[in-house]
Structures are given as C-alpha cells and as structure tokens.
Short mmCIF file of C-alpha atoms in Angstrom, two decimals:
data_model
loop_
_atom_site.label_atom_id
_atom_site.label_comp_id
_atom_site.label_asym_id
_atom_site.label_seq_id
_atom_site.Cartn_x
_atom_site.Cartn_y
_atom_site.Cartn_z
CA MET I 182 8.39 28.33 30.64
CA GLU I 183 5.02 26.96 29.50
CA GLN I 184 3.11 26.89 26.23
CA TYR I 185 -0.65 27.37 26.37
CA GLU I 186 -3.09 26.42 23.66
CA GLY I 187 -4.39 29.40 21.70
CA LEU I 188 -1.52 31.72 22.69
CA PRO I 189 1.06 32.48 19.96
CA PHE I 190 3.82 32.95 22.55
CA PHE I 191 5.40 31.27 25.57
CA ILE I 192 4.46 32.17 29.13
CA GLY I 193 7.22 32.56 31.71
CA THR I 194 10.26 33.31 29.58
CA GLY I 195 10.45 36.83 31.00
CA VAL I 196 10.18 38.36 34.47
CA LYS I 197 6.57 38.48 35.68
CA VAL I 198 5.36 41.94 36.65
CA GLN I 199 3.78 41.99 40.11
CA GLN I 200 0.06 42.69 40.44
CA GLU I 201 0.54 46.04 42.14
CA LYS I 202 2.84 47.24 39.31
CA LEU I 203 0.54 46.36 36.40
CA SER I 204 -0.97 49.86 36.45
CA GLY I 205 2.40 51.30 35.43
CA VAL I 206 2.51 49.03 32.39
CA GLN I 207 -1.11 49.93 31.60
CA ASN I 208 -0.38 53.67 31.71
CA ALA I 209 2.68 53.25 29.47
CA ILE I 210 0.65 51.33 26.87
CA TYR I 211 -2.08 53.99 27.00
CA ARG I 212 0.46 56.75 26.42
CA ARG I 213 1.93 54.75 23.55
CA PHE I 214 -1.41 54.18 21.79
CA ARG I 215 -3.68 56.97 22.98
CA ASN I 216 -4.62 57.87 19.40
CA ILE I 217 -5.24 54.98 17.02
CA ASN I 218 -7.49 56.61 14.43
CA ASP I 219 -5.29 55.61 11.49
CA TRP I 220 -5.29 51.96 12.51
CA ALA I 221 -9.03 52.09 13.19
CA LYS I 222 -9.63 53.32 9.62
CA ARG I 223 -7.78 50.31 8.23
CA TYR I 224 -10.02 47.99 10.25
CA THR I 225 -13.20 49.86 9.30
CA ARG I 226 -12.40 49.81 5.59
CA GLY I 227 -11.48 46.14 5.81
CA GLN I 228 -14.85 45.40 7.36
CA CYS I 229 -16.52 47.36 4.55
CA VAL I 230 -14.73 45.19 2.00
CA LYS I 231 -15.72 42.05 3.91
CA ARG I 232 -19.37 43.06 3.91
CA ALA I 233 -19.28 44.15 0.26
CA ILE I 234 -18.32 40.62 -0.80
CA LYS I 235 -21.38 38.91 0.66
CA ASP I 236 -23.88 41.53 1.85
CA ASP I 237 -27.11 41.38 -0.17
CA LYS I 238 -27.80 45.06 0.52
CA ALA I 239 -24.70 46.01 -1.46
CA GLY I 240 -26.32 44.68 -4.63
CA ALA I 241 -25.32 42.00 -7.12
CA VAL I 242 -22.97 44.28 -9.09
CA GLN I 243 -20.79 45.04 -6.08
CA ASN I 244 -20.96 41.47 -4.77
CA VAL I 245 -19.71 40.09 -8.09
CA ASN I 246 -16.98 42.74 -8.49
CA MET I 247 -15.67 42.27 -4.97
CA MET I 248 -15.71 38.48 -5.15
CA TYR I 249 -13.93 38.69 -8.51
CA ALA I 250 -11.28 41.00 -7.03
CA TYR I 251 -10.87 38.87 -3.89
CA ASN I 252 -10.47 35.63 -5.84
CA ALA I 253 -7.97 37.18 -8.23
CA TYR I 254 -5.87 38.39 -5.30
CA TYR I 255 -6.23 35.10 -3.45
CA LYS I 256 -5.13 32.95 -6.38
CA PHE I 257 -2.12 35.13 -7.11
CA LEU I 258 -0.92 35.54 -3.52
CA HIS I 259 -1.49 31.86 -2.73
CA GLN I 260 0.56 30.76 -5.73
CA SER I 261 3.21 33.42 -5.17
CA LEU I 262 3.77 32.60 -1.48
CA LEU I 263 3.87 28.87 -2.19
CA SER I 264 6.57 29.51 -4.80
CA LEU I 265 8.81 30.70 -1.96
CA LYS I 266 9.24 27.09 -0.89
CA ASP I 267 10.76 26.19 -4.26
CA SER I 268 13.00 29.25 -4.50
CA PHE I 269 14.08 29.27 -0.84
CA ARG I 270 17.65 28.14 -0.34
CA ILE I 271 20.57 28.44 2.05
CA SER I 272 24.01 29.35 0.72
CA THR I 273 27.53 29.41 2.12
CA SER I 274 30.88 30.86 1.14
CA LYS I 275 32.60 27.56 2.05
CA PHE I 276 32.00 24.75 -0.43
CA GLN I 277 32.92 22.12 2.19
CA VAL I 278 29.92 23.04 4.37
CA ASP I 279 26.79 20.91 3.94
CA ILE I 280 23.78 23.02 2.95
CA GLU I 281 21.18 20.27 2.46
CA ARG I 282 20.49 19.44 6.11
CA PRO I 283 20.16 23.05 7.33
CA THR I 284 18.03 23.85 4.27
CA SER I 285 15.63 21.00 5.03
CA ILE I 286 15.42 22.12 8.68
CA MET I 287 14.76 25.74 7.72
CA LYS I 288 12.14 24.63 5.22
CA SER I 289 10.26 23.03 8.11
CA TYR I 290 10.00 26.51 9.68
CA LEU I 291 8.88 27.90 6.32
CA GLU I 292 6.20 25.20 6.17
CA ALA I 293 5.09 26.22 9.67
CA LEU I 294 4.52 29.72 8.31
CA GLN I 295 2.79 28.41 5.21
CA LEU I 296 0.37 26.32 7.26
CA GLN I 297 -1.15 29.71 7.99
CA ASN I 298 -0.55 30.90 4.44
CA ASP I 299 -4.24 31.31 3.61
CA LEU I 300 -4.84 33.30 6.80
CA ILE I 301 -1.98 35.67 5.96
CA ILE I 302 -3.42 36.07 2.45
CA ASP I 303 -6.89 36.81 3.84
CA ASP I 304 -5.44 39.51 6.10
CA ALA I 305 -3.45 41.04 3.23
CA ILE I 306 -6.53 41.25 0.99
CA LEU I 307 -9.01 42.53 3.58
CA TYR I 308 -6.75 44.90 5.52
CA GLY I 309 -3.70 45.46 3.30
CA CYS I 310 -1.53 44.25 6.18
CA ALA I 311 0.02 40.99 7.42
CA ALA I 312 1.89 40.26 10.66
CA ILE I 313 3.78 37.40 12.31
CA LEU I 314 4.80 36.99 15.95
CA THR I 315 8.07 35.19 16.73
CA ASP I 316 8.87 33.86 20.19
CA VAL I 317 12.03 31.97 21.15
CA TYR I 318 12.94 30.12 24.33
CA LEU I 319 16.62 29.30 24.84
CA GLU I 320 17.78 26.87 27.49
CA PRO I 321 21.52 26.12 27.79
CA GLY I 322 22.51 22.74 26.37
CA GLN I 323 19.20 22.19 24.60
CA GLU I 324 17.85 23.00 21.17
CA PRO I 325 15.90 26.28 21.05
CA GLN I 326 12.12 26.26 21.02
CA ILE I 327 10.78 28.62 18.37
CA LEU I 328 7.18 29.71 17.78
CA LEU I 329 6.15 31.34 14.50
CA ASN I 330 2.52 32.44 14.45
CA ARG I 331 0.44 34.62 12.18
CA VAL I 332 -1.21 37.54 13.97
CA LYS I 333 -4.71 38.66 12.99
CA SER I 334 -4.42 41.97 11.16
CA ALA I 335 -8.06 42.96 11.65
CA LYS I 336 -7.45 45.05 14.78
CA LEU I 337 -3.67 45.20 14.55
CA VAL I 338 -2.02 48.38 15.85
CA TYR I 339 1.52 48.40 14.46
CA ASP I 340 3.70 51.48 14.30
CA PHE I 341 5.81 51.45 11.13
CA GLU I 342 7.78 54.41 12.49
CA GLN I 343 8.97 52.13 15.30
CA PRO I 344 8.88 48.57 13.90
CA GLY I 345 8.52 45.72 16.34
CA VAL I 346 6.07 47.45 18.71
CA GLY I 347 2.47 46.38 18.25
CA CYS I 348 -0.86 45.42 19.76
CA PHE I 349 -3.12 42.69 18.38
CA THR I 350 -6.21 40.65 19.24
CA ILE I 351 -6.61 36.94 19.97
CA ARG I 352 -9.88 35.05 20.41
CA ILE I 353 -10.40 33.07 23.60
CA THR I 354 -13.00 30.30 23.87
CA PRO I 355 -14.41 29.18 27.25
CA GLU I 356 -12.23 26.06 27.20
CA LEU I 357 -9.05 28.05 26.54
CA ALA I 358 -9.89 30.60 29.24
CA TYR I 359 -10.28 27.81 31.77
CA LYS I 360 -6.79 26.47 30.97
CA TYR I 361 -4.94 29.77 31.52
CA THR I 362 -3.78 28.98 35.02
CA PHE I 363 -1.05 31.63 34.87
CA LEU I 364 -3.77 34.25 35.38
CA SER I 365 -5.22 35.02 38.79
CA GLU I 366 -8.37 33.08 39.61
CA TYR I 367 -10.46 36.25 39.42
CA ARG I 368 -9.12 37.23 35.97
CA ARG I 369 -9.39 33.70 34.66
CA MET I 370 -13.06 33.39 35.66
CA GLN I 371 -13.76 36.91 34.38
CA LEU I 372 -12.38 35.88 30.98
CA TYR I 373 -14.29 32.60 31.13
CA ASN I 374 -17.60 34.30 31.96
CA ARG I 375 -17.17 36.79 29.10
CA SER I 376 -16.47 34.00 26.63
CA ILE I 377 -19.57 31.98 27.56
CA SER I 378 -21.83 35.05 27.43
CA ASP I 379 -20.85 35.99 23.88
CA ALA I 380 -23.03 34.82 21.01
CA GLU I 381 -20.04 33.17 19.32
CA SER I 382 -18.62 31.87 22.60
CA VAL I 383 -15.38 33.81 22.31
CA ALA I 384 -13.79 36.70 24.15
CA GLU I 385 -11.27 39.15 22.75
CA LEU I 386 -7.94 39.49 24.53
CA ARG I 387 -5.54 42.22 23.46
CA VAL I 388 -1.79 41.51 23.45
CA PHE I 389 0.96 44.13 23.53
CA VAL I 390 4.49 43.25 22.42
CA GLY I 391 7.51 45.55 22.28
CA GLU I 392 9.50 48.20 24.10
CA LEU I 393 7.93 50.31 26.85
CA VAL I 394 9.16 52.96 29.24
CA VAL I 395 7.75 52.06 32.67
CA ASN I 396 8.82 54.11 35.70
CA ASN I 397 11.58 55.70 33.62
CA LYS I 398 13.06 52.31 32.70
CA LEU I 399 13.13 50.92 29.15
CA ASP I 400 12.47 47.21 28.68
CA ASN I 401 10.79 44.73 26.35
CA TYR I 402 7.31 43.76 27.48
CA LEU I 403 4.54 41.32 26.75
CA ALA I 404 1.19 42.33 28.23
CA LEU I 405 -2.33 40.89 28.13
CA ILE I 406 -5.16 43.44 28.12
CA PHE I 407 -8.81 42.69 28.89
CA ASN I 408 -11.52 45.35 29.22
CA ARG I 409 -8.80 48.00 28.80
CA GLN I 410 -6.99 46.68 31.86
CA VAL I 411 -3.60 44.93 31.89
CA ILE I 412 -4.27 41.59 33.59
CA TYR I 413 -0.83 40.02 33.07
CA ALA I 414 2.57 41.28 31.99
CA GLU I 415 6.18 40.14 31.63
CA ARG I 416 9.28 42.23 31.04
CA ASN I 417 12.70 41.30 29.65
CA ARG I 418 11.14 39.46 26.68
CA ASP I 419 14.14 39.99 24.39
CA LEU I 420 13.34 37.18 21.93
CA THR I 421 9.64 37.98 21.54
CA TYR I 422 8.99 40.30 18.64
CA LEU I 423 6.28 41.27 16.19
CA ARG I 424 6.91 41.95 12.52
CA ALA I 425 4.37 43.37 10.07
CA VAL I 426 4.17 44.65 6.49
CA SER I 427 1.58 46.66 4.59
CA ILE I 428 1.33 47.92 1.03
CA ASN I 429 3.13 51.20 1.65
CA ASP I 430 4.40 50.53 5.20
CA LYS I 431 2.20 53.24 6.64
CA ASN I 432 -0.24 53.28 9.50
CA ASP I 433 -3.09 54.50 7.29
CA ASP I 434 -2.93 51.80 4.59
CA TYR I 435 -6.06 49.84 3.82
CA SER I 436 -7.37 46.94 1.74
CA PRO I 437 -5.92 46.90 -1.79
CA ILE I 438 -9.36 46.03 -3.20
CA TYR I 439 -11.05 48.91 -1.38
CA THR I 440 -10.79 50.94 -4.60
CA ALA I 441 -12.66 48.19 -6.46
CA MET I 442 -15.43 48.49 -3.87
CA LYS I 443 -15.68 52.27 -4.35
CA ALA I 444 -15.76 51.80 -8.13
CA SER I 445 -18.52 49.24 -7.68
CA GLU I 446 -20.50 51.71 -5.61
CA LEU I 447 -20.12 54.26 -8.41
CA SER I 448 -21.33 51.65 -10.91
CA ARG I 449 -24.37 50.95 -8.74
CA ASP I 450 -25.18 54.67 -8.47
CA THR I 451 -24.77 55.08 -12.24
CA TYR I 452 -27.13 52.21 -13.00
CA LYS I 453 -29.65 53.59 -10.51
CA LEU I 454 -29.49 57.03 -12.14
CA ILE I 455 -30.09 55.52 -15.58
CA PHE I 456 -33.01 53.40 -14.36
CA ASP I 457 -34.57 56.40 -12.60
CA TYR I 458 -34.17 58.46 -15.77
CA ASN I 459 -35.81 55.75 -17.89
CA GLU I 460 -38.63 55.52 -15.36
CA GLU I 461 -39.34 59.24 -15.77
CA ASN I 462 -39.36 58.88 -19.56
CA VAL I 463 -41.64 55.86 -19.59
CA ASN I 464 -43.99 57.15 -16.92
CA PRO I 465 -43.87 60.99 -17.12
CA ILE I 466 -45.58 63.47 -14.86
CA ARG I 467 -48.82 64.83 -16.34
CA ALA I 468 -49.71 68.56 -16.39
CA GLY I 469 -53.32 69.75 -16.18
CA ALA I 470 -55.40 72.92 -15.64
CA PHE I 471 -55.02 73.29 -11.86
CA ASN I 472 -52.98 75.35 -9.35
CA LEU I 473 -49.26 74.51 -8.85
CA ASP I 474 -47.39 74.61 -5.54
CA ALA I 475 -44.74 72.53 -3.76
CA THR I 476 -47.32 70.29 -2.11
CA ALA I 477 -49.03 69.72 -5.43
CA TRP I 478 -45.72 68.81 -7.06
CA GLU I 479 -44.91 66.22 -4.38
CA GLU I 480 -48.39 64.85 -4.77
CA ALA I 481 -47.87 64.74 -8.55
CA LYS I 482 -44.68 62.75 -8.11
CA ARG I 483 -46.69 60.23 -6.15
CA THR I 484 -49.85 60.16 -8.34
CA ARG I 485 -48.13 60.96 -11.66
CA TYR I 486 -50.65 63.84 -12.21
CA LEU I 487 -50.04 67.63 -11.83
CA LYS I 488 -52.81 70.20 -11.40
CA LEU I 489 -52.13 73.59 -13.11
CA GLN I 490 -53.95 76.89 -13.73
CA PRO I 491 -56.89 76.58 -16.16
CA ILE I 492 -55.27 77.37 -19.51
CA GLY I 493 -57.03 74.77 -21.48
CA THR I 494 -58.36 71.28 -21.30
CA GLU I 495 -55.41 69.48 -22.91
CA LEU I 496 -53.15 67.27 -20.74
CA GLN I 497 -49.44 67.87 -21.26
CA THR I 498 -46.39 65.71 -20.54
CA LEU I 499 -43.48 66.92 -18.36
CA LEU I 500 -40.28 65.00 -19.18
CA PRO I 501 -36.89 65.35 -17.44
CA GLY I 502 -34.05 67.11 -19.22
CA GLN I 503 -31.73 65.28 -21.60
CA LEU I 504 -29.19 62.95 -19.93
CA ASP I 505 -25.99 61.97 -21.77
CA LEU I 506 -26.14 58.26 -21.01
CA ALA I 507 -23.11 57.40 -23.16
CA SER I 508 -20.83 59.82 -21.33
CA LEU I 509 -22.15 58.67 -17.96
CA ILE I 510 -21.39 55.03 -18.77
CA THR I 511 -17.96 56.00 -20.11
CA VAL I 512 -17.06 57.79 -16.87
CA GLN I 513 -18.23 54.80 -14.84
CA GLU I 514 -16.27 52.32 -16.99
CA ASN I 515 -13.12 54.44 -16.86
CA ILE I 516 -13.19 54.64 -13.09
CA GLN I 517 -13.90 50.91 -12.88
CA THR I 518 -10.89 50.20 -15.11
CA LEU I 519 -8.66 52.55 -13.10
CA ALA I 520 -9.74 50.85 -9.88
CA GLN I 521 -8.92 47.43 -11.26
CA GLN I 522 -5.56 48.58 -12.56
CA ALA I 523 -4.80 50.21 -9.22
CA THR I 524 -5.26 46.81 -7.60
CA GLY I 525 -3.29 44.95 -10.27
CA LEU I 526 -6.42 43.32 -11.68
CA ASN I 527 -5.82 44.17 -15.34
CA GLU I 528 -6.31 41.74 -18.22
CA TYR I 529 -2.60 41.05 -18.58
CA THR I 530 -2.23 40.14 -14.92
CA LEU I 531 -5.24 37.85 -14.97
CA GLY I 532 -4.26 36.22 -18.25
CA GLN I 533 -7.50 37.29 -19.95
CA ALA I 534 -6.29 39.24 -22.97
CA THR I 535 -8.61 38.99 -25.96
CA GLY I 536 -8.22 35.77 -27.94
CA SER I 537 -5.88 34.13 -25.40
CA VAL I 538 -6.25 30.68 -23.92
CA ARG I 539 -4.17 30.32 -20.74
CA THR I 540 -4.12 27.98 -17.81
CA LEU I 541 -4.02 29.31 -14.25
CA GLY I 542 -0.33 28.41 -14.01
CA GLU I 543 0.48 30.33 -17.19
CA ALA I 544 -1.50 33.31 -15.92
CA MET I 545 0.50 33.21 -12.67
CA MET I 546 3.78 33.22 -14.64
CA LEU I 547 2.61 36.31 -16.50
CA SER I 548 1.59 37.87 -13.21
CA ASP I 549 5.10 37.51 -11.79
CA SER I 550 6.40 40.00 -14.32
CA ALA I 551 3.30 42.21 -14.34
CA SER I 552 3.40 45.54 -12.57
CA GLY I 553 0.76 46.46 -10.05
CA ILE I 554 0.06 46.54 -6.37
CA LEU I 555 -0.77 42.84 -6.38
CA ASN I 556 2.82 41.89 -7.21
CA ILE I 557 4.20 44.53 -4.82
CA LEU I 558 2.25 43.11 -1.90
CA SER I 559 3.26 39.50 -2.59
CA ASN I 560 6.94 40.48 -2.80
CA LYS I 561 6.68 42.48 0.42
CA ILE I 562 5.19 39.53 2.28
CA LYS I 563 8.00 37.29 1.04
CA GLN I 564 10.95 39.70 1.16
CA GLN I 565 10.06 41.80 4.21
CA LEU I 566 8.09 39.37 6.36
CA MET I 567 8.83 35.69 5.80
CA LEU I 568 12.49 35.73 4.73
CA PRO I 569 13.68 38.15 7.47
CA ILE I 570 11.96 35.96 10.07
CA LEU I 571 13.70 32.88 8.67
CA GLU I 572 17.02 34.76 8.72
CA ASP I 573 16.46 35.51 12.41
CA VAL I 574 15.64 31.86 13.08
CA LEU I 575 18.83 30.78 11.29
CA GLU I 576 20.95 33.15 13.40
CA ILE I 577 19.31 31.84 16.56
CA LEU I 578 20.01 28.25 15.53
CA LYS I 579 23.65 29.12 14.78
CA ILE I 580 24.17 30.52 18.28
CA ALA I 581 22.03 28.07 20.22
CA THR I 582 23.43 24.89 18.60
CA GLU I 583 27.06 26.00 18.42
CA ASP I 584 28.16 23.59 21.18
CA ILE I 585 25.67 20.87 20.23
CA THR I 586 26.03 20.26 16.50
CA ASP I 587 27.94 21.51 13.46
CA ILE I 588 24.88 21.53 11.19
CA PHE I 589 24.50 25.32 11.35
CA ASP I 590 27.89 26.64 10.30
CA GLU I 591 28.65 30.32 10.85
CA SER I 592 29.01 30.87 7.09
CA LEU I 593 25.42 29.80 6.29
CA HIS I 594 23.03 32.48 5.11
CA ILE I 595 19.66 32.64 3.36
CA ASP I 596 19.94 33.46 -0.32
CA VAL I 597 17.31 36.11 -0.94
CA ASP I 598 18.61 37.37 -4.28
CA ILE I 599 17.55 34.74 -6.79
CA ALA I 600 18.11 37.05 -9.75
CA LYS I 601 21.74 37.50 -8.76
CA ASP I 602 22.14 33.71 -8.58
CA GLN I 603 20.75 33.35 -12.07
CA GLN I 604 23.21 35.93 -13.40
CA GLU I 605 26.14 34.19 -11.69
CA VAL I 606 25.05 30.83 -13.09
CA GLN I 607 24.92 32.31 -16.59
CA VAL I 608 28.47 33.66 -16.26
CA LEU I 609 29.64 30.35 -14.79
CA MET I 610 28.20 28.35 -17.69
CA ASN I 611 29.92 30.69 -20.17
CA LEU I 612 33.26 30.18 -18.40
CA ILE I 613 32.85 26.40 -18.42
CA ASN I 614 32.42 26.46 -22.20
CA MET I 615 35.73 28.30 -22.67
CA PRO I 616 38.90 26.32 -23.66
CA MET I 617 40.67 27.78 -20.62
CA PHE I 618 38.41 25.78 -18.31
CA GLY I 619 39.52 22.50 -19.92
CA ALA I 620 43.16 23.44 -19.34
CA VAL I 621 42.45 24.11 -15.68
CA ILE I 622 40.72 20.72 -15.27
CA GLN I 623 43.68 18.87 -16.81
CA GLY I 624 46.01 20.29 -14.16
CA LEU I 625 43.96 18.86 -11.26
CA ASP I 626 44.14 15.44 -9.64
CA SER I 627 41.00 13.33 -9.22
CA THR I 628 40.02 14.63 -5.78
CA GLN I 629 40.52 18.27 -6.76
CA ALA I 630 38.51 17.77 -9.95
CA ILE I 631 35.66 16.19 -7.98
CA GLN I 632 35.66 19.08 -5.49
CA LEU I 633 35.58 21.65 -8.30
CA PHE I 634 32.74 19.79 -10.01
CA ARG I 635 30.88 19.61 -6.69
CA TRP I 636 31.25 23.37 -6.20
CA ILE I 637 29.84 23.98 -9.70
CA LEU I 638 26.78 21.80 -9.05
CA GLU I 639 26.19 23.41 -5.66
CA LYS I 640 26.39 26.82 -7.34
CA LEU I 641 23.69 25.60 -9.73
CA HIS I 642 21.69 24.44 -6.66
CA ILE I 643 21.39 20.85 -7.90
CA THR I 644 19.73 18.84 -5.11
CA GLY I 645 21.56 15.84 -3.64
CA THR I 646 24.99 17.21 -4.55
CA ALA I 647 26.47 17.06 -1.03
CA SER I 648 25.61 13.43 -0.27
CA VAL I 649 26.77 12.12 -3.66
CA PHE I 650 30.09 13.95 -3.67
CA ASP I 651 30.85 13.13 -0.05
CA ALA I 652 30.74 9.49 -1.08
CA LEU I 653 32.81 10.12 -4.25
CA ILE I 654 35.54 12.01 -2.35
CA GLU I 655 35.63 9.34 0.36
CA ASN I 656 35.98 6.57 -2.25
CA SER I 657 38.68 8.53 -4.09
CA ASN I 658 40.64 9.03 -0.87
CA ASN I 659 40.33 5.34 0.01
CA ASN I 660 41.58 4.35 -3.43
CA ASN I 661 44.54 6.72 -3.12
CA ASN I 662 45.38 5.32 0.32
CA ASN I 663 45.18 1.75 -0.97
CA ASN I 664 47.46 2.62 -3.89
CA ASN I 665 49.96 4.27 -1.58
CA ARG I 666 50.03 1.22 0.69
CA SER I 667 50.57 -1.08 -2.30
CA VAL I 668 53.48 1.06 -3.49
CA ARG I 669 55.11 1.00 -0.03
CA GLN I 670 54.69 -2.77 0.27
CA GLN I 671 56.36 -3.27 -3.09
#
C-alpha cells in the first residue's frame, strides 16, 4: 500500500488488474456510463453560474445579483457546516463507558473534512452537489489508515439510483505525474507530457469507483482513465467508496442559484426593452413625401428618416405603440422575488426585514429555522454526507482497534438527533425537580449517588464529566476501603 500526493485514495490496497485485462474494465465502465447527458447538464449550468458571477458580458445587473446570491449561500453554508463541530457528539447506552476520548478522536476526522469545508460549499453552490471519497487501509495489529477527501463536483458522474458508484475528475500537475511510479513508464510520460502542454500546466485524470461487472464477475473497482482509456485499475477495493448528495438526490439537479441567474437575465432583457422603447420615443422615425418599401424602412431605421408618397410637404412623426412599463417591471420584480425565494434568499433568511438591525450571527440563527432550499441543502450535507461518513469511520475503528485498545466500545454511536436529546433533557430536568427524585437520592450510598449524578451530567453533555467523576469515584472507593480497614483493625 502506498499513498501518492494528489490522489484522494491509496494505491495497492486491492488486486492490480493486469495490462491485458484493462480493456474489459474499460468496456464495463463505458456500458455503465454510455449516456451522461443529465450529469453534463449539471456541469454546463454550473459553468453558466460561474461565468455569470464575473463575466463582464453578462452585465452589471446579473453580476451583482449572482454575487449577492453566491455570498448569501456561502455565508449560510459556511456557518451551518461549522456548527456541526459544536453539535457533534458520541453517545453510549452504558454510562461507565468514556465518551470524551473517542469524541475528540472523531472530531479530528470531522476537522479533516472541514479543512475542505469551503471547497464543499463552492461545489454545492455552483453545481448543487457535493461528494466525498473515503478510503481505508486495514493491516492486522495496527491502527487503520483512513483517508477522507472532498471530490470535485464539477464533472462528477454519480448515480443516485445506485449510490456509491461514481466517476470524478482530479487535476494532475507535471510534478505529480512524474511521481506516479505505479503507472507504466509510457502512461506516466504520456500524462506528464499532457500536463506540461496545457496552458494551466495540469492534466485531467478521470477516476471510477464502485461496483462493476467484468467478464461476468461482480467486484469493487478503482480505475484511472486518461484520454478515454483505462490506464490503471484495481479490483477488490471493498473499503473504497464514494458518497454524494444533491438538492433532490437526482442526476439532473443543478446549481441552486441557477434560478437567480435566469431571473437576472429576465431583468436585463426587461431593462433593455424599456431603454429601446425610450430611445424610439426620444428619437422617432420621421415620415416624409416619398415611396415606402422594406428597403426604405430599414434605411429609415438607420437614418431616422422615412420617404413616403407625395401627400404634402409636412414631416410627420412615427412613434411605437404604447408599452405598459409598470406591468412589465412588476412581472420582472415578481419573477426576481420568486427566484430568490426558490433559493432561500428571502429577507427573513438574510436578516434584512425592514427596520431590523441584526448581526451576521443573529441572521444565521434566524436562517436555521427558515424554510427554503438553502437550509435543505445544508442539512443534507450534514445529515446525509458528513455524519454517515463519520459513522462508517467509527464502525471501522471499533472493529480495527478491538484487540488493541478499549477506547472504541461497541456501544458507542454518533448522536445525530439533537432535537431528541433536547427533549430528553427537558423531561430529565422536570423529573429532577420532583420530590420523588429527592427520595431516590436519599436511598443511595455515596458512590451510587456520584454515579447517578455523573449519568445526569453526561446526559446533559457537560464536557469534562468523565475525568472529574472518575477521580471522585476512585477517591470515594479509597475512602471506603480505608474505613473498612480501620474497622477491622479495631
């Protein structure tokens, strides 16, 4: 097993496919993804959004609207995903089991994901999709090696009808290509030459991960594809898997702010229509005593003078018909508002209601309870992408460290239902205030009372509970032992 810079997975944890059998893997991948129009639309629309933010040709109105929408999404998602670190916790059904050490270890994996937090957010905004690749290497008697890497969603092909199977793109610089010694010399130099010939000095390498049927045998594969040819492949990659989420978990989803872009285009067309109409009013076409034909009319549009039949010597003015400007603006504003609401960018979500003065933090708190696609996407990234991956990591650590350490007890699990915890805490506090609770406490000895109090604090998720109460219980036991020895000596 080796880890190469720039690759979000290990090399050599599976069985290498021989050179002469790579064509079978290539044919299976082609059959699997022979029609990727839906995924291509997501990428195309994402690129349109990307250009609309900064392209001068789009016009100032669209640039401002798209930047406004992007920033609103970015601030909310950034804050929302960071909040996962505070709310993330590990629970257990056994109060004797320590939860602080495994929680701190699992938070290190969460931080590894959040190092790429901004990249995940950028993917979610531009393409309405986010993906993470997990790769695990287990060696008997040693701690597992686990890679968690964000996958670029720009050209991601991920089948939500068969989750876990996907194809994505990685960028290879000349230096990285030169280091990939696991490739044949010909392929390595081919990749290197492509990367140095590109204007940005990178080459695109496609990666396939998931199940494939090759020669009538089903197995898990990892394959590298360059110029539509499989140049390297491994099978039996059981602990290498891709996970992705999108707004509606469909293959044809697209950027959530794409609707804001279309509304901006409508605004631009509306303004252009109004300006053109005003131009015709201010500088009308003139009518005179000369012949009229199509050529003359086009010439009149250019010269602002129309020749008509001789019916007099007076010049007349030809104005365009009446245009209901108020209704036109109303339609444009309504569609703009609908587009913003469809993306969750309403006044309530942004904390911009009339007469209000709110900080960004207060606006984010309001956003948590606001409806809209913005909140849906943030919850999906947390609940269907990050937390399931951490649950998988926890299960792997339980199995892999079973004979090494007792840190990861079998009863440990990730608490994903914070609302349920809050309800249980409320009921618990009500019970504590009842007279019956005092009667129960009086019937306990010191050690039992300490253990009950410890369980209550752990249920409230008070940090530091385990270490403090371990010391208290140990001291209580020592005191009891000393008292017992003194009684026996007497």
